[in-house]
Short mmCIF file of C-alpha atoms in Angstrom, two decimals:
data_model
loop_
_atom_site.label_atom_id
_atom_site.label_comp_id
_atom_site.label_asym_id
_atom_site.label_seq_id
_atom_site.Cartn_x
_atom_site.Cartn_y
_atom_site.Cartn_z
CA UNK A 1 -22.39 13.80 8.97
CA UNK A 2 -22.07 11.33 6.20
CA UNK A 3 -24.73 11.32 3.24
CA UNK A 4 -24.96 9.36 0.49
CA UNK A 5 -27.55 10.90 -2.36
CA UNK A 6 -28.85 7.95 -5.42
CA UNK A 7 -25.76 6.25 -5.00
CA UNK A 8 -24.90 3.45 -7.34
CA UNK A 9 -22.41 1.17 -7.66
CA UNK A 10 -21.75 -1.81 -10.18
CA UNK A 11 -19.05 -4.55 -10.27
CA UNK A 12 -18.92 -5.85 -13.59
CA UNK A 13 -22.96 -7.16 -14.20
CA UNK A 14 -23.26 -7.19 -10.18
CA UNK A 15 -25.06 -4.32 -8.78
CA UNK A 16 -23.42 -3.96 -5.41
CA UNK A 17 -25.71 -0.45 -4.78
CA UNK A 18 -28.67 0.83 -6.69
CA UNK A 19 -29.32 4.24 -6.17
CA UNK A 20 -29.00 4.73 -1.89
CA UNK A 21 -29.95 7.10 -0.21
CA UNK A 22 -28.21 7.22 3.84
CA UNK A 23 -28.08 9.49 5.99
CA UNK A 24 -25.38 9.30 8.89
CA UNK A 25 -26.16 11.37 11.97
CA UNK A 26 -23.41 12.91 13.55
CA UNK A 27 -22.80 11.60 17.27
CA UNK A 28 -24.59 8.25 17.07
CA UNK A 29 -24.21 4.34 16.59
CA UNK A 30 -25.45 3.46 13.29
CA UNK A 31 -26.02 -1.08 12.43
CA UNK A 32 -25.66 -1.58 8.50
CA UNK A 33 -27.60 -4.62 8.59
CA UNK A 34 -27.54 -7.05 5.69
CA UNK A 35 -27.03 -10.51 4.39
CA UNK A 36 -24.01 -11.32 3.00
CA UNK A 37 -23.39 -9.67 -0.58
CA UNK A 38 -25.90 -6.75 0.35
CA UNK A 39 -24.03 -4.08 -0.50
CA UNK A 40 -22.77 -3.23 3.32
CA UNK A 41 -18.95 -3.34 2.68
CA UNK A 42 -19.41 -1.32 -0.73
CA UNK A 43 -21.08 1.37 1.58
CA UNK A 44 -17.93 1.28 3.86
CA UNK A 45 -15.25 1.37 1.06
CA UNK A 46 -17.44 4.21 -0.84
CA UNK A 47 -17.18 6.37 2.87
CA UNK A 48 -13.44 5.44 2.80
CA UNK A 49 -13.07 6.67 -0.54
CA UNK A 50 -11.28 3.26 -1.84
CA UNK A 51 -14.29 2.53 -4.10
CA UNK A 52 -15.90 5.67 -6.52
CA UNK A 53 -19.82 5.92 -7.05
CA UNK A 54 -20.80 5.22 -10.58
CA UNK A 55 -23.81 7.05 -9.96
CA UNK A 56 -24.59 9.97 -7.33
CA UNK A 57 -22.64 11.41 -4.77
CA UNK A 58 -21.37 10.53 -0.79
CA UNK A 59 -20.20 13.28 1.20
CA UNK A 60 -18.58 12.93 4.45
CA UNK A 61 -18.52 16.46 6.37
CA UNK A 62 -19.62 18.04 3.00
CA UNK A 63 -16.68 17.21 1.03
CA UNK A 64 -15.86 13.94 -1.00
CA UNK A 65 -14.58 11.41 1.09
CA UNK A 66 -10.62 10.88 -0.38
CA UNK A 67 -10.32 14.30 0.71
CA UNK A 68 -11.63 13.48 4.49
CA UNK A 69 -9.87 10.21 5.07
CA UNK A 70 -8.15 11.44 8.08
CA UNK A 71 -11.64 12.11 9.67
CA UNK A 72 -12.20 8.42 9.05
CA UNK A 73 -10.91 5.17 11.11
CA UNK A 74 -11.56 2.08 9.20
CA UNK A 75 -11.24 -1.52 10.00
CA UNK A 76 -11.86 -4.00 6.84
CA UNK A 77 -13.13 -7.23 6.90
CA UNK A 78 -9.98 -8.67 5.66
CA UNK A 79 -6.81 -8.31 7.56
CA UNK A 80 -5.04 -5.54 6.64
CA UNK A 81 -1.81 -4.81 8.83
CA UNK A 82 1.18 -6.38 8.05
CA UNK A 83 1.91 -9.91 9.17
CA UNK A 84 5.68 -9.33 10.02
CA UNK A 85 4.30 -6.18 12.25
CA UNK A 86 4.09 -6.45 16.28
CA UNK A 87 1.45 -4.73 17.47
CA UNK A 88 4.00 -1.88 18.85
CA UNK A 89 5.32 -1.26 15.47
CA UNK A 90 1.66 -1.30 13.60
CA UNK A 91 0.41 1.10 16.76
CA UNK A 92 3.76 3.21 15.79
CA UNK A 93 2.86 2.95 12.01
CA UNK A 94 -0.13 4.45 12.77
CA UNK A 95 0.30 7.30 15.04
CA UNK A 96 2.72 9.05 12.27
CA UNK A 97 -0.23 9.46 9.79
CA UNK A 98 -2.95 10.34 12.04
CA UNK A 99 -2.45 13.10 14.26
CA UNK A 100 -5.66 11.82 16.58
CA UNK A 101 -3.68 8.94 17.73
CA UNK A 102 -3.87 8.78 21.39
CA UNK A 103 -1.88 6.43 23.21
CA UNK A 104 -2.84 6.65 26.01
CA UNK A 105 -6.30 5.12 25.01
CA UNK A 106 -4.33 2.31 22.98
CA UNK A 107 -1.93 1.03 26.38
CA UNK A 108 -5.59 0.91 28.48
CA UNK A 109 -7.23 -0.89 24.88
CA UNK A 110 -4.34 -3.31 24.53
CA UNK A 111 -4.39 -4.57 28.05
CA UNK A 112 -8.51 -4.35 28.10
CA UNK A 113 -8.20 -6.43 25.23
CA UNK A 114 -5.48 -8.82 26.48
CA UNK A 115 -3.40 -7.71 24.15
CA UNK A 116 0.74 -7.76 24.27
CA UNK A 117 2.36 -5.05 21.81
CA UNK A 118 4.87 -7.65 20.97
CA UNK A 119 2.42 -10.13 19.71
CA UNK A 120 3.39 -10.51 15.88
CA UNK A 121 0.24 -9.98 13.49
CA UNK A 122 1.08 -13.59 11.22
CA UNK A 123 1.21 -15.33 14.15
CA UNK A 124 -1.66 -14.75 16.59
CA UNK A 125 -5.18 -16.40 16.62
CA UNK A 126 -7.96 -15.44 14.53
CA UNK A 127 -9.50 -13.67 17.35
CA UNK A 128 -6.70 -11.83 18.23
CA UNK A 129 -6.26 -10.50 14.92
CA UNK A 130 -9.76 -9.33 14.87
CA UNK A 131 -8.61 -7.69 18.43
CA UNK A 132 -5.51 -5.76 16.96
CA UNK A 133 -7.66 -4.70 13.93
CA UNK A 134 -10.31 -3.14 16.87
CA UNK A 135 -7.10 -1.81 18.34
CA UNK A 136 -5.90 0.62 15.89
CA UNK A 137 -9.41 2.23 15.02
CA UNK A 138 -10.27 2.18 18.69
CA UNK A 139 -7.07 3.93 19.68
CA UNK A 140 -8.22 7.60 17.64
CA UNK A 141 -9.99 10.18 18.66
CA UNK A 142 -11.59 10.02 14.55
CA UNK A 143 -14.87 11.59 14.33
CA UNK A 144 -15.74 8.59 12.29
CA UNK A 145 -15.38 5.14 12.78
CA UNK A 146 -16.27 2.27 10.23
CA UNK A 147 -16.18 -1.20 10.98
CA UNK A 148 -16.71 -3.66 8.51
CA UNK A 149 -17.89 -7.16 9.86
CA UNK A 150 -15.97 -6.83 13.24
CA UNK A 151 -17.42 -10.26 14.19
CA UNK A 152 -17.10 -12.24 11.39
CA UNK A 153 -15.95 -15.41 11.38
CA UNK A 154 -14.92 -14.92 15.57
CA UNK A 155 -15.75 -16.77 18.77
CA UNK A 156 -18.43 -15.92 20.92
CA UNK A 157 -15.96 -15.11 24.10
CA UNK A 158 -14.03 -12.57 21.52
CA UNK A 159 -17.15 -11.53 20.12
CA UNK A 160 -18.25 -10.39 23.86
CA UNK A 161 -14.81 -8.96 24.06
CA UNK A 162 -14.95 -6.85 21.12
CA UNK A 163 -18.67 -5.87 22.06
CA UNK A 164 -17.47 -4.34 25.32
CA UNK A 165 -13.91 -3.24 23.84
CA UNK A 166 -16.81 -0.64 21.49
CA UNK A 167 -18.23 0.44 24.61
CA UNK A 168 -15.11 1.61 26.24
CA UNK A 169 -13.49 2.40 23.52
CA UNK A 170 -16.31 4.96 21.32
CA UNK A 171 -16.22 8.64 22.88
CA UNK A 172 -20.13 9.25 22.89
CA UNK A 173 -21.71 12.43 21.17
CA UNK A 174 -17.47 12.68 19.54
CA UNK A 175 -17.98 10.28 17.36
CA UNK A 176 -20.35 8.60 14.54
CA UNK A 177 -20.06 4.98 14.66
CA UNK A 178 -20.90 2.74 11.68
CA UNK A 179 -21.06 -1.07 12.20
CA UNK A 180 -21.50 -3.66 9.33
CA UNK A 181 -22.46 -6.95 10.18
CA UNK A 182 -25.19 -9.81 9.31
CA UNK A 183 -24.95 -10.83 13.51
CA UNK A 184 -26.85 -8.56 14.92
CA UNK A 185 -27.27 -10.03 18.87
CA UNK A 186 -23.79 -8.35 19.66
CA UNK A 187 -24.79 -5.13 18.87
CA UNK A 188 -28.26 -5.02 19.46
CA UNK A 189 -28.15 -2.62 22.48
CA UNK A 190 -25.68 -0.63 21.10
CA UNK A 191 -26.98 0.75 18.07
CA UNK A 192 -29.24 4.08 18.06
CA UNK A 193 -30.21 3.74 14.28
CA UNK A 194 -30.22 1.10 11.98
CA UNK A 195 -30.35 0.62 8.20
CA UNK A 196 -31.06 -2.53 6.41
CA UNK A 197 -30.02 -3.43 3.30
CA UNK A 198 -30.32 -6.30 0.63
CA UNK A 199 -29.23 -6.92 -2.95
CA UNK A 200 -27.87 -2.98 -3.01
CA UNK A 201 -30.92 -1.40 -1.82
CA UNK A 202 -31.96 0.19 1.74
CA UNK A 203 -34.63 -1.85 3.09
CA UNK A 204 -35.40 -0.07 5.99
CA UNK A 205 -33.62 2.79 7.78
CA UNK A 206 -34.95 4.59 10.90
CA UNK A 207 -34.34 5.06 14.69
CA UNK A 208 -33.76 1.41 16.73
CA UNK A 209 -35.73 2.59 19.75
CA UNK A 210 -38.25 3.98 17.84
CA UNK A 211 -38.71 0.82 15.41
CA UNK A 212 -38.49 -1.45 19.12
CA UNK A 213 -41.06 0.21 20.43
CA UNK A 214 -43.52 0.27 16.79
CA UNK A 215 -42.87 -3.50 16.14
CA UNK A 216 -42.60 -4.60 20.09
CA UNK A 217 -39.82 -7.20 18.28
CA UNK A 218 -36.13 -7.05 18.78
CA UNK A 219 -33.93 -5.74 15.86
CA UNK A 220 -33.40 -9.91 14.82
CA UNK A 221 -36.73 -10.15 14.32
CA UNK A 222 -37.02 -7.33 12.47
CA UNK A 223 -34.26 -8.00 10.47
CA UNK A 224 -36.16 -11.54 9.58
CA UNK A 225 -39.16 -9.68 8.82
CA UNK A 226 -37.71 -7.30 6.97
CA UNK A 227 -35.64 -9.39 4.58
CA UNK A 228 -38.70 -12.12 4.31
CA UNK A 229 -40.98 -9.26 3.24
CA UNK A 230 -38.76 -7.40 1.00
CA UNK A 231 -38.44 -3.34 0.86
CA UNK A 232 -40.02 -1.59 3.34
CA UNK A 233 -38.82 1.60 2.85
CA UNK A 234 -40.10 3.95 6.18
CA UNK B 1 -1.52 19.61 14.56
CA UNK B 2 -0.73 18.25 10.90
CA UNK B 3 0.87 14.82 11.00
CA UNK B 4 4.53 15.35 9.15
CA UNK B 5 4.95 15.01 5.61
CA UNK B 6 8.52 13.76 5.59
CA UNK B 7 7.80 11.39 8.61
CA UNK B 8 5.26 9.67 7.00
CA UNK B 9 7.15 9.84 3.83
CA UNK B 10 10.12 7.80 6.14
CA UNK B 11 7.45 5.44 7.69
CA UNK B 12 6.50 4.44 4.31
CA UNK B 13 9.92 3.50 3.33
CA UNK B 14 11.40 1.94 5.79
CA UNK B 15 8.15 0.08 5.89
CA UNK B 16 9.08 -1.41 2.42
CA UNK B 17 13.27 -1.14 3.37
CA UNK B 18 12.83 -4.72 5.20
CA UNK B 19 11.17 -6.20 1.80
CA UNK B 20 14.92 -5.53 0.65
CA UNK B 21 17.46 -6.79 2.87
CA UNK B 22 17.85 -10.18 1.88
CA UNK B 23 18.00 -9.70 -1.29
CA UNK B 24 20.96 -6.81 -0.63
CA UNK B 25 22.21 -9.45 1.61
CA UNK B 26 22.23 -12.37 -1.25
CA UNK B 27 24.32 -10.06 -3.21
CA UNK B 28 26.76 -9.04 -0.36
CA UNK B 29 26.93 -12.68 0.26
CA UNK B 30 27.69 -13.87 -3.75
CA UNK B 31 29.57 -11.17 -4.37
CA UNK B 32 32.21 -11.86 -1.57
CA UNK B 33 32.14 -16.02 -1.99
CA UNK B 34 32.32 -15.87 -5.89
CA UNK B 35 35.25 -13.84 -5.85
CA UNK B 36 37.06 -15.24 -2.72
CA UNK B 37 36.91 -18.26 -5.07
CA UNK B 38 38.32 -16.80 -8.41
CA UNK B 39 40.96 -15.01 -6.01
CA UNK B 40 41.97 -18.59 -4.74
CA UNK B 41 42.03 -20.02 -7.78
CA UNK B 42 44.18 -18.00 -9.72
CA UNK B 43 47.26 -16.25 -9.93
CA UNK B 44 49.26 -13.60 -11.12
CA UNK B 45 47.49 -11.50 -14.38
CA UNK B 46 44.74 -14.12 -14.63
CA UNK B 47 43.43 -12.92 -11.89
CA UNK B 48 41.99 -10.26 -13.72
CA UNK B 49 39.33 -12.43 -14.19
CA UNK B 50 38.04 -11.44 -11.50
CA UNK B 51 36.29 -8.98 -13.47
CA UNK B 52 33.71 -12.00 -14.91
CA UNK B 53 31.77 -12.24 -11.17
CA UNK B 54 32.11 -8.80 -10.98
CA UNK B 55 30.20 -7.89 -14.29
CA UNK B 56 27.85 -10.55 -13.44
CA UNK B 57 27.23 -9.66 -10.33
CA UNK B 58 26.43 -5.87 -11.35
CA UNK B 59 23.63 -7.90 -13.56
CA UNK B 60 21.83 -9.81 -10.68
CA UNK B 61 22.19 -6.30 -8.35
CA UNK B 62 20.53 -4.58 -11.23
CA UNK B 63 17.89 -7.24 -12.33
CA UNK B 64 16.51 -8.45 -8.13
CA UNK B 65 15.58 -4.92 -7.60
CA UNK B 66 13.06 -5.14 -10.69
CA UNK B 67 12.08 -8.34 -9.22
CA UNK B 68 11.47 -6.39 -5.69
CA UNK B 69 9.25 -3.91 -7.73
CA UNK B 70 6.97 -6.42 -8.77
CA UNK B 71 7.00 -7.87 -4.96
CA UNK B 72 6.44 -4.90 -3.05
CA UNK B 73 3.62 -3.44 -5.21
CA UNK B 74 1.85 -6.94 -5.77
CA UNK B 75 2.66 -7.84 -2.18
CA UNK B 76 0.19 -5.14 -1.11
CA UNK B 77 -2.82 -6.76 -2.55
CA UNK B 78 -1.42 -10.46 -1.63
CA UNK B 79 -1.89 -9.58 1.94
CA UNK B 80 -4.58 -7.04 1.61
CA UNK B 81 -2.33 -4.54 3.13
CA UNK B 82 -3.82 -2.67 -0.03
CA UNK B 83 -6.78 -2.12 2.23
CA UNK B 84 -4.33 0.12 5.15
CA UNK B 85 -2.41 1.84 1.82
CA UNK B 86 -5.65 3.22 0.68
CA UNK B 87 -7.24 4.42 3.65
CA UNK B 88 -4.54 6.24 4.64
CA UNK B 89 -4.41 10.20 4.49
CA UNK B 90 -1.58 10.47 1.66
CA UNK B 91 -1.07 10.90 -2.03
CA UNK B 92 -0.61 8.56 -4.49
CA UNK B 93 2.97 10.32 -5.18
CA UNK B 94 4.29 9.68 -1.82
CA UNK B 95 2.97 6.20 -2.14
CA UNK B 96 4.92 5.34 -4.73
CA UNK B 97 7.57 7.67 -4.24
CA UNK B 98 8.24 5.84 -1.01
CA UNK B 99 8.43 2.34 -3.15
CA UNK B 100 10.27 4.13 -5.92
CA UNK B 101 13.55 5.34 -3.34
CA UNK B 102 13.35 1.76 -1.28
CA UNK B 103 13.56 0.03 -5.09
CA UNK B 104 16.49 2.97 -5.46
CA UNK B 105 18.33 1.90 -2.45
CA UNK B 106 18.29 -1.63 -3.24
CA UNK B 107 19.90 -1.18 -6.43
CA UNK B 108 22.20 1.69 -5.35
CA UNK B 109 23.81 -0.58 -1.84
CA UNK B 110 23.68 -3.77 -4.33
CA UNK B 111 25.70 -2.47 -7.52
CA UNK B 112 28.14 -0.18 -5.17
CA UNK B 113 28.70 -3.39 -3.21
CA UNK B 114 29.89 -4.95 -5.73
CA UNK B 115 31.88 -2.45 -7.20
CA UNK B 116 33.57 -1.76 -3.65
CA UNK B 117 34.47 -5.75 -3.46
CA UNK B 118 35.98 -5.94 -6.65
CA UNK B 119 37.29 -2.98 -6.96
CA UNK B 120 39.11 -4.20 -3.58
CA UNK B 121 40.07 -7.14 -4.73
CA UNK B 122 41.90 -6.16 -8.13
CA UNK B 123 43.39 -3.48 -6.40
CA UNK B 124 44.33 -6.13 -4.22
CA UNK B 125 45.68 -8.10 -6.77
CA UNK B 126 47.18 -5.64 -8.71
CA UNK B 127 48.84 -2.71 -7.00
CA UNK B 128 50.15 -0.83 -9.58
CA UNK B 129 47.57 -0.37 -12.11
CA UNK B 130 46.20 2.64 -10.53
CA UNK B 131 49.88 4.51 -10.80
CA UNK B 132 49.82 2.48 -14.61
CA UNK B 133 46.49 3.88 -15.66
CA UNK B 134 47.33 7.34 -14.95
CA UNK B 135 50.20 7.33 -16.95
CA UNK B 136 48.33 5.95 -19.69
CA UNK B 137 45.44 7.71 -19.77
CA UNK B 138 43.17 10.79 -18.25
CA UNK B 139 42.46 9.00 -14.70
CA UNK B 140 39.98 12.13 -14.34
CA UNK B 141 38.35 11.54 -17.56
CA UNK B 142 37.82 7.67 -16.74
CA UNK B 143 36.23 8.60 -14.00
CA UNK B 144 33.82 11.28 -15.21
CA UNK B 145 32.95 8.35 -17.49
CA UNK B 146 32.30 6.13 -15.33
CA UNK B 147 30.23 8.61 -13.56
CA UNK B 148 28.30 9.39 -16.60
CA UNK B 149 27.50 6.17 -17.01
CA UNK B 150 26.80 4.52 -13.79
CA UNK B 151 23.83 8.07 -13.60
CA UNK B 152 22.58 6.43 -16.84
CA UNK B 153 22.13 3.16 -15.51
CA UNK B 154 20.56 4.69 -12.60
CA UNK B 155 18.10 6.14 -15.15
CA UNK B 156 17.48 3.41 -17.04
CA UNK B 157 16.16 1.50 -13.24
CA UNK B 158 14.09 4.34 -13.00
CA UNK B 159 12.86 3.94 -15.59
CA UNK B 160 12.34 0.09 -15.51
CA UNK B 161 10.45 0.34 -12.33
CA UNK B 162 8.54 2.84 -13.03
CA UNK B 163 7.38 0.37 -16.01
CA UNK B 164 6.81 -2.44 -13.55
CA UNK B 165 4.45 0.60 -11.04
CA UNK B 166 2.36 1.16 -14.79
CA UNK B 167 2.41 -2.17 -15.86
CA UNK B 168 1.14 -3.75 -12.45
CA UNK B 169 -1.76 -0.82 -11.49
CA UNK B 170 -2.89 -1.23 -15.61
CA UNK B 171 -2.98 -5.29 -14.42
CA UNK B 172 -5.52 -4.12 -11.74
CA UNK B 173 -7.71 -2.43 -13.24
CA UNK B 174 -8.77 -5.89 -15.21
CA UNK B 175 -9.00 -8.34 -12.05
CA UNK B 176 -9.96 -11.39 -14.71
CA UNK B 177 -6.77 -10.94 -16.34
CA UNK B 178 -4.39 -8.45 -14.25
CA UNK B 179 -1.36 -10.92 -14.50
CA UNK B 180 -1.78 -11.15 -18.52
CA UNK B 181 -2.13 -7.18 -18.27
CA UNK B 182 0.93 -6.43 -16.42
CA UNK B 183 2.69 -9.02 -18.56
CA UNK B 184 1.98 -7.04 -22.04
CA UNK B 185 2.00 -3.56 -20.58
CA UNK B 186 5.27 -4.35 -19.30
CA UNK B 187 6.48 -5.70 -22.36
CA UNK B 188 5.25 -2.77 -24.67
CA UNK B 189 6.87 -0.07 -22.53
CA UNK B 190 10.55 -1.78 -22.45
CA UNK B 191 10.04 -2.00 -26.15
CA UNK B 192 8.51 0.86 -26.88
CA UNK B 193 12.32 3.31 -26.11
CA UNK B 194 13.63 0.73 -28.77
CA UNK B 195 11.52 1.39 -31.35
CA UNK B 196 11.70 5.10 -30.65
CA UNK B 197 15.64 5.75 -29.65
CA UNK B 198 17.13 5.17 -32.71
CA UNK B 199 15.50 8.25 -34.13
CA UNK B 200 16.37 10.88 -31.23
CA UNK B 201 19.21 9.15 -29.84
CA UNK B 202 21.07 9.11 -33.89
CA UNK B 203 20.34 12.60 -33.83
CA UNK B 204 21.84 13.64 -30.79
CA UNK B 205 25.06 11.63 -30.86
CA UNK B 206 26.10 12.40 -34.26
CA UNK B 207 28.18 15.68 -33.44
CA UNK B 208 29.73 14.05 -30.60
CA UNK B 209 33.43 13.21 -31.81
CA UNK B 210 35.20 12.78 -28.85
CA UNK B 211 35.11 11.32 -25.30
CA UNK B 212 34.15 14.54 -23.97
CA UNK B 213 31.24 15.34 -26.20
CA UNK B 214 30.19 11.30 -26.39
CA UNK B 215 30.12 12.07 -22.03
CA UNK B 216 27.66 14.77 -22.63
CA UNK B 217 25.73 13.05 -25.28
CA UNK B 218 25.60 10.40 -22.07
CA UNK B 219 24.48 12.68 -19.73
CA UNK B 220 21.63 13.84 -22.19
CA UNK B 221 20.44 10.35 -22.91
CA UNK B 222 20.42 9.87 -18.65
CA UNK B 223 17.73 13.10 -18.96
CA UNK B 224 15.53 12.01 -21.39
CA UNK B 225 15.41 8.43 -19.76
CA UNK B 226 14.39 9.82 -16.39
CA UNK B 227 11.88 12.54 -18.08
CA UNK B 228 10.09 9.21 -19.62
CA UNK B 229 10.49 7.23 -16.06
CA UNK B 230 8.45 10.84 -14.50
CA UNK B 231 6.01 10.53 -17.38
CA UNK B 232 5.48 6.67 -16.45
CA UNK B 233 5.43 7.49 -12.81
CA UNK B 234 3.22 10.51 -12.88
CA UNK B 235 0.49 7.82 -15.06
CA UNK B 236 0.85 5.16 -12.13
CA UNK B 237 0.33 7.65 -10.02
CA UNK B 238 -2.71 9.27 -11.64
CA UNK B 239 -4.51 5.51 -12.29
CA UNK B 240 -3.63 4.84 -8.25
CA UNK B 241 -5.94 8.43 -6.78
CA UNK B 242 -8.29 8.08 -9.78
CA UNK B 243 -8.84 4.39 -10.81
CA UNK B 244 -7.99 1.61 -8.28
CA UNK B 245 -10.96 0.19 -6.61
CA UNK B 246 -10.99 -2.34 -4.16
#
């Protein structure tokens, strides 16, 4: 379980977070929805434990999260494997720091995702980046995985690839799943809770079926309503 | 099962090992052309110059691993690689710890290169001056010498990169003005022994009267150089767990 209690955060005069309040349930799919510069990769870095709270505290399992960050599996927004890396050596890179590397699970991911382990990082498409990035969080058995903007700036076909790659890819009831992103159609049937934010505060937070089924709208639409209308905390 | 310590300590470094090789390679290269040159070009006792290449060459293997330090920490936020460095399960110590021996190694294969090939070469050229040296003088006192001092000089590159680790994670912690940061903060610490060593280091050379006792005041100033490099080191170390945000 991940909770974050009045957490703030400031960069400079920007307030990234104003006192949040989340609670990530163990086991599920979670959507941190948000327009850009909401506050949603903050959250991320905060559960990764490259960013501190100013204010209040996060907890992931109960302890602070530097101290968990082998429970943890994140992919950034940015690119962050080394460009002179194949995808063999980043895959081998990886499997020496987190015990929970299973490679079996990576061969089936990397030819799922039409993937070659010799492909060199600095020299593949956009796409395929964003593939290899999917690669190394999908390929551990972490009880937590964060992805930050996983479609961002990425075609529709890869987007659809990446979409199903999370299916087959995220152990169900093993592990808690958090996905940032501002586009929610990919993930719309995915998610079993969602929590909106905007200009560092939570919007809205509850169960997706549940809020379905109470607005008879589809998590887009909510989104729009949500972000027209301005904090409607439930 | 625990992931290994020491093989994620050996991932880490041989990780940044590659960032090194051409410049190892540069000095290999230089070292070999520049005095394949002076050896063709002279004869006889002038070819003791020889020496000149070799002296400067122990300068640029010396000075491109402080370069390197600057490249292989800066590097890391250039290509956002930052983002992999800090997720991962490890200290800050074995972070830069890793950088710290890679920056070692570069120095270490670049100055004994150079001191193999010229020491070749004027043995080369001159075959007897080992035989003449050790009639002249204590051959095992040159070489405790030259012991004592190359360990000081490994000290002092300690020490150096641990001021380019400080310098560079200070430079982060002000985004607006990290270059201008690093700059100063680099500047202060290489003066700051300066200002200070003539104090301490007066004191402690004073008794020493001869080569033996000027060797030990060596080996003394090689300790106190590397207990400042571990006091620089453990700081970087402390602002990298404690300070640097992304």
């Amino acid at each position: 379980m991940i909770e974050f209690k009045q957490v703030s955060k400031r960069f400079g005069s920007v307030v990234a977070l104003d006192g949040v309040n989340i609670h990530f349930p163990k086991g599920s799919i979670c959507g941190l929805f948000g327009p850009n510069g909401a506050g949603k990769s903050t959250i991320m870095k905060l559960i990764t434990g490259i960013n501190y709270p100013d204010q209040g505290e996060v907890k992931v399992r109960g302890a602070s999260p530097k101290a968990q960050r082998q429970l943890v599996a994140y992919l950034p927004e940015v690119d962050h494997l080394y460009p002179w890396w194949n995808l063999a050596q980043a895959a081998r890179f990886m499997s020496v720091f987190y015990p929970d590397w299973d490679e079996g699970r990576c061969k089936e991911l990397l030819s799922f995702l039409r993937l070659d382990e010799g492909m060199i990082l600095g020299k593949i498409s956009k796409g395929q980046r964003a593939k290899a990035k999917l690669l190394m969080v999908l390929s551990r058995r972490a009880p937590y995985l964060l992805l930050d903007e996983p479609f961002s700036g990425i075609d529709l076909l890869t987007r659809e690839e990446i979409a199903h790659a999370l299916i087959k890819g995220y152990r169900e009831g093993e592990q808690t799943l958090i996905i940032s992103t501002h586009e929610i159609d990919e993930i719309e049937s995915l998610v079993d809770q969602v929590v909106f934010i905007d200009q560092g505060r939570i919007q809205l937070q509850s169960d997706a079926e549940q809020l379905r089924m109470e607005r008879n709208k589809s998590l887009v639409e909510i989104m729009k309503e949500v972000f027209r209308n301005g904090s409607q905390q439930v | 099962m625990a992931a290994s310590k020491f093989k994620m300590f050996k991932s880490l470094y041989y990780k940044d090992l590659r960032e090194t090789r051409a410049e190892v390679l540069i000095v290999a290269i230089t070292a070999i052309v520049s005095i394949l040159w002076v050896w063709a070009k002279t004869e006889g006792d002038s070819r003791m110059i020889i020496m000149v290449p070799a002296v400067a060459l122990m300068g640029l293997a010396g000075l491109l691993p402080i370069i390197t330090s600057f490249r292989l920490l800066g590097r890391e936020w250039g290509h956002n690689t930052i983002y992999l460095m800090m997720s991962l399960p490890i200290s800050g110590a074995m972070m830069l710890g890793s950088k710290l021996l890679v920056l070692l190694t570069e120095y270490l294969a670049g100055t004994l290169l150079v001191g193999i090939i010229s020491s070749i070469a004027i043995f080369i050229s001159f075959p007897d001056l080992v035989p003449e040296l050790s009639r002249q003088a204590d051959l095992i006192l040159m070489i405790k010498i030259l012991i004592s001092l190359y360990a000081a000089s490994i000290a002092a590159i300690v020490y150096l990169f641990s001021c380019s680790f400080l310098s560079q994670l200070c430079g982060k912690l002000f985004p607006r003005a990290s270059g201008l940061i690093t700059l100063v903060v680099f500047l202060l610490l290489l003066i700051a022994p300066g200002k200070l060593s003539p104090e301490w280091s007066w004191n402690l050379s004073y008794p020493a009267t001869d080569i033996a006792s000027q060797i030990g005041f060596i080996w003394i100033y090689t300790g106190i150089t590397l207990v400042f490099a571990l006091l620089l080191l453990a700081a970087s170390i402390w602002i990298w767990e404690r300070r640097i945000e992304l």
